[in-house]
Coordinates of C-alpha atoms in Angstrom, one line a residue:
Chain A
K1 CA 0.0 0.0 0.0
Q2 CA 1.4 3.4 -1.0
E3 CA 2.3 5.7 1.9
V4 CA 3.3 9.3 1.4
T5 CA 5.2 11.5 3.8
Q6 CA 5.6 15.3 3.5
I7 CA 8.2 17.3 5.3
P8 CA 8.0 19.8 6.9
A9 CA 4.4 19.7 8.2
A10 CA 4.4 23.5 8.5
L11 CA 6.6 26.3 7.3
S12 CA 6.6 30.0 7.9
V13 CA 8.9 32.2 5.9
P14 CA 9.3 35.9 5.1
E15 CA 8.2 37.1 1.7
G16 CA 10.9 36.7 -1.0
E17 CA 12.5 33.5 0.3
N18 CA 13.1 30.5 -1.9
L19 CA 11.8 27.3 -0.3
V20 CA 11.7 23.6 -0.7
L21 CA 9.0 21.2 0.2
N22 CA 9.7 17.5 0.4
C23 CA 7.7 14.4 -0.4
S24 CA 8.6 10.8 -0.1
F25 CA 6.6 7.7 -1.1
T26 CA 7.1 4.0 -0.4
D27 CA 6.0 2.4 -3.7
S28 CA 8.1 3.5 -6.6
A29 CA 5.9 1.9 -9.2
I30 CA 4.0 5.2 -9.9
Y31 CA 2.4 6.4 -13.1
N32 CA 3.0 10.0 -12.3
L33 CA 3.1 12.4 -9.3
Q34 CA 1.0 15.5 -8.9
W35 CA 1.4 18.5 -6.6
F36 CA -1.7 20.4 -5.4
R37 CA -2.4 23.4 -3.3
Q38 CA -5.4 23.7 -1.1
D39 CA -6.6 27.0 0.4
P40 CA -8.5 26.7 3.8
G41 CA -11.9 25.1 3.4
K42 CA -11.5 24.8 -0.4
G43 CA -10.9 22.2 -3.0
L44 CA -7.6 21.3 -4.6
T45 CA -5.8 23.2 -7.4
S46 CA -3.4 21.3 -9.5
L47 CA 0.1 22.9 -9.6
L48 CA 2.3 20.5 -11.5
L49 CA 2.1 17.0 -12.9
I50 CA 5.4 15.0 -13.4
Q51 CA 5.1 11.8 -15.4
S52 CA 7.1 8.8 -14.3
S53 CA 9.5 9.2 -17.2
Q54 CA 10.3 12.8 -16.3
R55 CA 12.7 14.1 -13.8
E56 CA 11.3 17.6 -13.4
Q57 CA 8.5 20.0 -14.4
T58 CA 8.3 23.8 -14.2
S59 CA 5.5 26.3 -14.1
G60 CA 6.4 29.9 -13.4
R61 CA 8.0 30.1 -10.0
L62 CA 7.4 26.5 -9.2
N63 CA 9.7 23.6 -10.1
A64 CA 9.0 20.0 -9.1
S65 CA 11.5 17.2 -9.4
L66 CA 11.0 13.5 -9.2
D67 CA 13.4 10.7 -8.3
K68 CA 11.2 7.7 -8.8
S69 CA 13.8 5.1 -7.8
S70 CA 14.4 6.6 -4.4
G71 CA 10.7 7.5 -3.9
R72 CA 11.2 11.3 -3.6
S73 CA 9.8 14.4 -5.0
T74 CA 10.6 18.0 -4.2
L75 CA 8.6 21.2 -4.9
Y76 CA 10.7 24.3 -5.1
I77 CA 9.0 27.7 -4.8
A78 CA 11.1 30.7 -5.9
A79 CA 10.6 34.2 -4.5
S80 CA 7.7 33.3 -2.3
Q81 CA 4.8 35.7 -1.9
P82 CA 2.0 36.0 0.6
G83 CA -0.4 34.6 -2.0
D84 CA 1.5 31.4 -1.9
S85 CA 0.2 30.7 1.6
A86 CA -1.7 27.5 1.5
T87 CA -1.3 23.8 2.2
Y88 CA 0.7 21.9 -0.4
L89 CA -0.1 18.3 -1.1
C90 CA 1.9 15.7 -2.9
A91 CA 0.1 12.7 -4.5
P92 CA 1.7 9.9 -6.5
Q93 CA -0.6 7.9 -8.7
T94 CA -0.4 4.1 -8.4
G95 CA -2.4 0.9 -8.7
S96 CA -4.6 -0.7 -11.3
A97 CA -7.2 2.1 -10.7
R98 CA -4.5 4.7 -11.1
Q99 CA -5.6 6.3 -7.9
L100 CA -3.9 9.1 -6.0
T101 CA -2.5 8.7 -2.5
F102 CA -2.1 11.9 -0.6
G103 CA 0.5 13.0 2.0
S104 CA -0.6 15.0 5.0
G105 CA 0.6 18.2 3.4
T106 CA 2.9 21.1 4.2
Q107 CA 1.1 24.2 5.5
L108 CA 3.0 27.2 4.2
T109 CA 2.7 30.7 5.5
V110 CA 4.5 33.5 3.7
L111 CA 4.7 36.6 5.8
P112 CA 4.6 40.1 4.2
Chain B
S1 CA -8.3 19.5 -18.3
A2 CA -11.8 18.7 -17.2
V3 CA -14.0 21.1 -15.4
I4 CA -16.0 19.8 -12.5
S5 CA -19.1 21.4 -10.9
Q6 CA -19.8 20.1 -7.4
K7 CA -22.7 21.0 -5.2
P8 CA -23.7 21.9 -2.6
S9 CA -20.6 23.9 -1.6
R10 CA -21.6 23.6 2.0
D11 CA -24.4 22.4 4.2
I12 CA -25.3 22.0 7.9
C13 CA -27.3 18.9 8.6
Q14 CA -29.1 17.3 11.5
R15 CA -27.7 14.0 12.8
G16 CA -29.6 11.0 11.4
T17 CA -30.4 12.7 8.1
S18 CA -28.8 12.1 4.7
L19 CA -27.1 14.5 2.2
T20 CA -26.6 13.9 -1.5
I21 CA -23.6 15.6 -3.1
Q22 CA -23.6 16.0 -6.9
C23 CA -20.6 16.1 -9.2
Q24 CA -21.0 17.1 -12.9
V25 CA -18.1 16.9 -15.4
D26 CA -17.9 18.8 -18.6
S27 CA -16.5 15.8 -20.5
Q28 CA -17.0 12.0 -20.5
V29 CA -14.8 10.2 -18.1
T30 CA -14.6 6.5 -17.3
M31 CA -13.8 6.7 -13.6
M32 CA -14.8 9.3 -11.0
F33 CA -13.4 9.3 -7.5
W34 CA -14.8 10.4 -4.2
Y35 CA -12.6 11.6 -1.3
R36 CA -13.2 12.7 2.3
Q37 CA -11.1 15.2 4.1
Q38 CA -11.7 15.2 7.9
P39 CA -10.8 18.4 9.8
G40 CA -7.0 18.9 9.9
Q41 CA -6.4 15.7 7.9
S42 CA -5.4 14.9 4.3
L43 CA -7.6 13.3 1.7
T44 CA -8.8 9.7 1.9
L45 CA -10.3 7.9 -1.0
I46 CA -13.9 6.7 -0.3
A47 CA -14.7 4.9 -3.5
T48 CA -14.2 4.7 -7.3
A49 CA -17.3 5.0 -9.4
N50 CA -17.4 3.5 -12.9
Q51 CA -20.4 4.0 -15.1
G52 CA -22.5 0.9 -15.5
S53 CA -21.1 -0.9 -12.5
E54 CA -21.1 -0.8 -8.7
A55 CA -18.7 1.5 -7.1
T56 CA -15.5 0.1 -5.5
Y57 CA -15.1 1.1 -1.9
E58 CA -11.9 1.4 0.0
S59 CA -11.3 -0.2 3.3
G60 CA -13.3 1.4 6.1
F61 CA -16.1 2.7 3.8
V62 CA -19.3 0.8 3.0
I63 CA -22.1 1.2 0.5
D64 CA -24.8 1.5 3.1
K65 CA -23.2 4.5 4.5
F66 CA -21.9 6.1 1.3
P67 CA -24.1 5.0 -1.6
I68 CA -22.9 6.2 -4.9
S69 CA -24.7 6.6 -8.2
R70 CA -23.1 6.9 -11.7
P71 CA -25.9 7.1 -14.2
N72 CA -23.7 8.3 -17.1
L73 CA -20.2 9.3 -18.1
T74 CA -20.5 12.9 -16.9
F75 CA -22.3 12.7 -13.5
S76 CA -22.1 11.1 -10.1
T77 CA -23.6 11.5 -6.7
L78 CA -22.4 10.5 -3.2
T79 CA -24.8 10.2 -0.4
V80 CA -23.8 10.5 3.2
S81 CA -26.4 8.5 5.1
N82 CA -27.6 8.5 8.7
M83 CA -25.1 11.3 9.5
S84 CA -23.4 11.8 12.8
P85 CA -21.0 14.6 13.9
E86 CA -18.1 12.3 12.9
D87 CA -19.2 12.7 9.3
S88 CA -18.4 16.4 9.4
S89 CA -15.7 16.8 6.6
I90 CA -15.0 18.2 3.2
Y91 CA -16.1 15.8 0.5
L92 CA -14.5 16.1 -3.0
C93 CA -15.0 14.4 -6.3
S94 CA -12.2 14.0 -8.8
V95 CA -11.6 12.8 -12.3
E96 CA -8.5 12.0 -14.3
G97 CA -7.9 14.3 -17.1
L98 CA -8.2 13.1 -20.7
R99 CA -5.0 12.1 -22.4
Q100 CA -4.3 14.0 -25.6
G101 CA -1.3 12.8 -27.5
A102 CA 1.5 12.7 -25.0
T103 CA -0.2 15.0 -22.5
N104 CA -1.7 13.7 -19.3
Y105 CA -3.6 16.4 -17.5
G106 CA -3.6 14.6 -14.2
Y107 CA -6.4 14.8 -11.7
T108 CA -8.9 17.6 -11.4
F109 CA -10.9 18.1 -8.3
G110 CA -14.3 19.7 -7.6
S111 CA -14.4 22.6 -5.3
G112 CA -15.6 20.4 -2.4
T113 CA -18.6 20.2 -0.2
R114 CA -18.1 21.3 3.4
L115 CA -20.5 19.3 5.6
T116 CA -21.2 20.0 9.2
V117 CA -23.4 17.6 11.1
V118 CA -25.0 19.0 14.3

C-alpha cells in the first residue's frame, strides 16, 4: 500500500525567500506524481504533474523534481509571496485504478 | 483539463439525516473518485465510481453509509447516510484528465462540499 510523507508539516517564511517542500513515497511503481495546493476550506488546485518518465517539471516560480527510484519528489518555490500561503499536497498515482494517495501536506505561511 | 461542478458547496445537517452531493463533469470520463477530508487531515479515498457498475469502496467505507450513483459518463452522486457529527468533513469528487497525445492532464478536483453535522 502506498504511503506518502511530507516534510516539513508546517513552514513559515518571510516574503521573497526560496523554499523547498519534500515528499517521499514507499511504492516507486508510480504512473505520475501531482502537486496540489489547497486553500483553507476549499478544493484542490493542481500545480504540477510529473510523469514517471520525467525528472522535473516547471511552471512559473514552481519547479518540481522526481526521483522515482528513491521515492522522492521536491517542490521548489522561488521568490515566495503571501499569496503562496496554502497547504501543499503531494500525490503519487499508483495501482490498477491509477488512484492518488495523498500525503498529509505542508502548511505554508508566507509573511509580508 | 476537465472542469467539475460540485454542489452543494456547504451544508449544515441534523444528525440522522442524509445528504446527497452531486458532481458534474464537462466531458465524459470513465472513472470518478470520491474523497473525504476530515478536519485537519489529508484526503482519503472513499470509492471509485465506474459508469454501469457498482462503485468500488476502500477499506473502512461501506455502500450502506456512502451509496454512490453513476448514471452516465459525466455525472455522479455521493450520499452520506444517517449522518453523525463524525461525518463532518469536506467531500470532494475527482476525475483524471483526458489524455491527448503525450499530454496527461492529471487529476482535477471539484471545489468540495463542506459538511457540518450537528
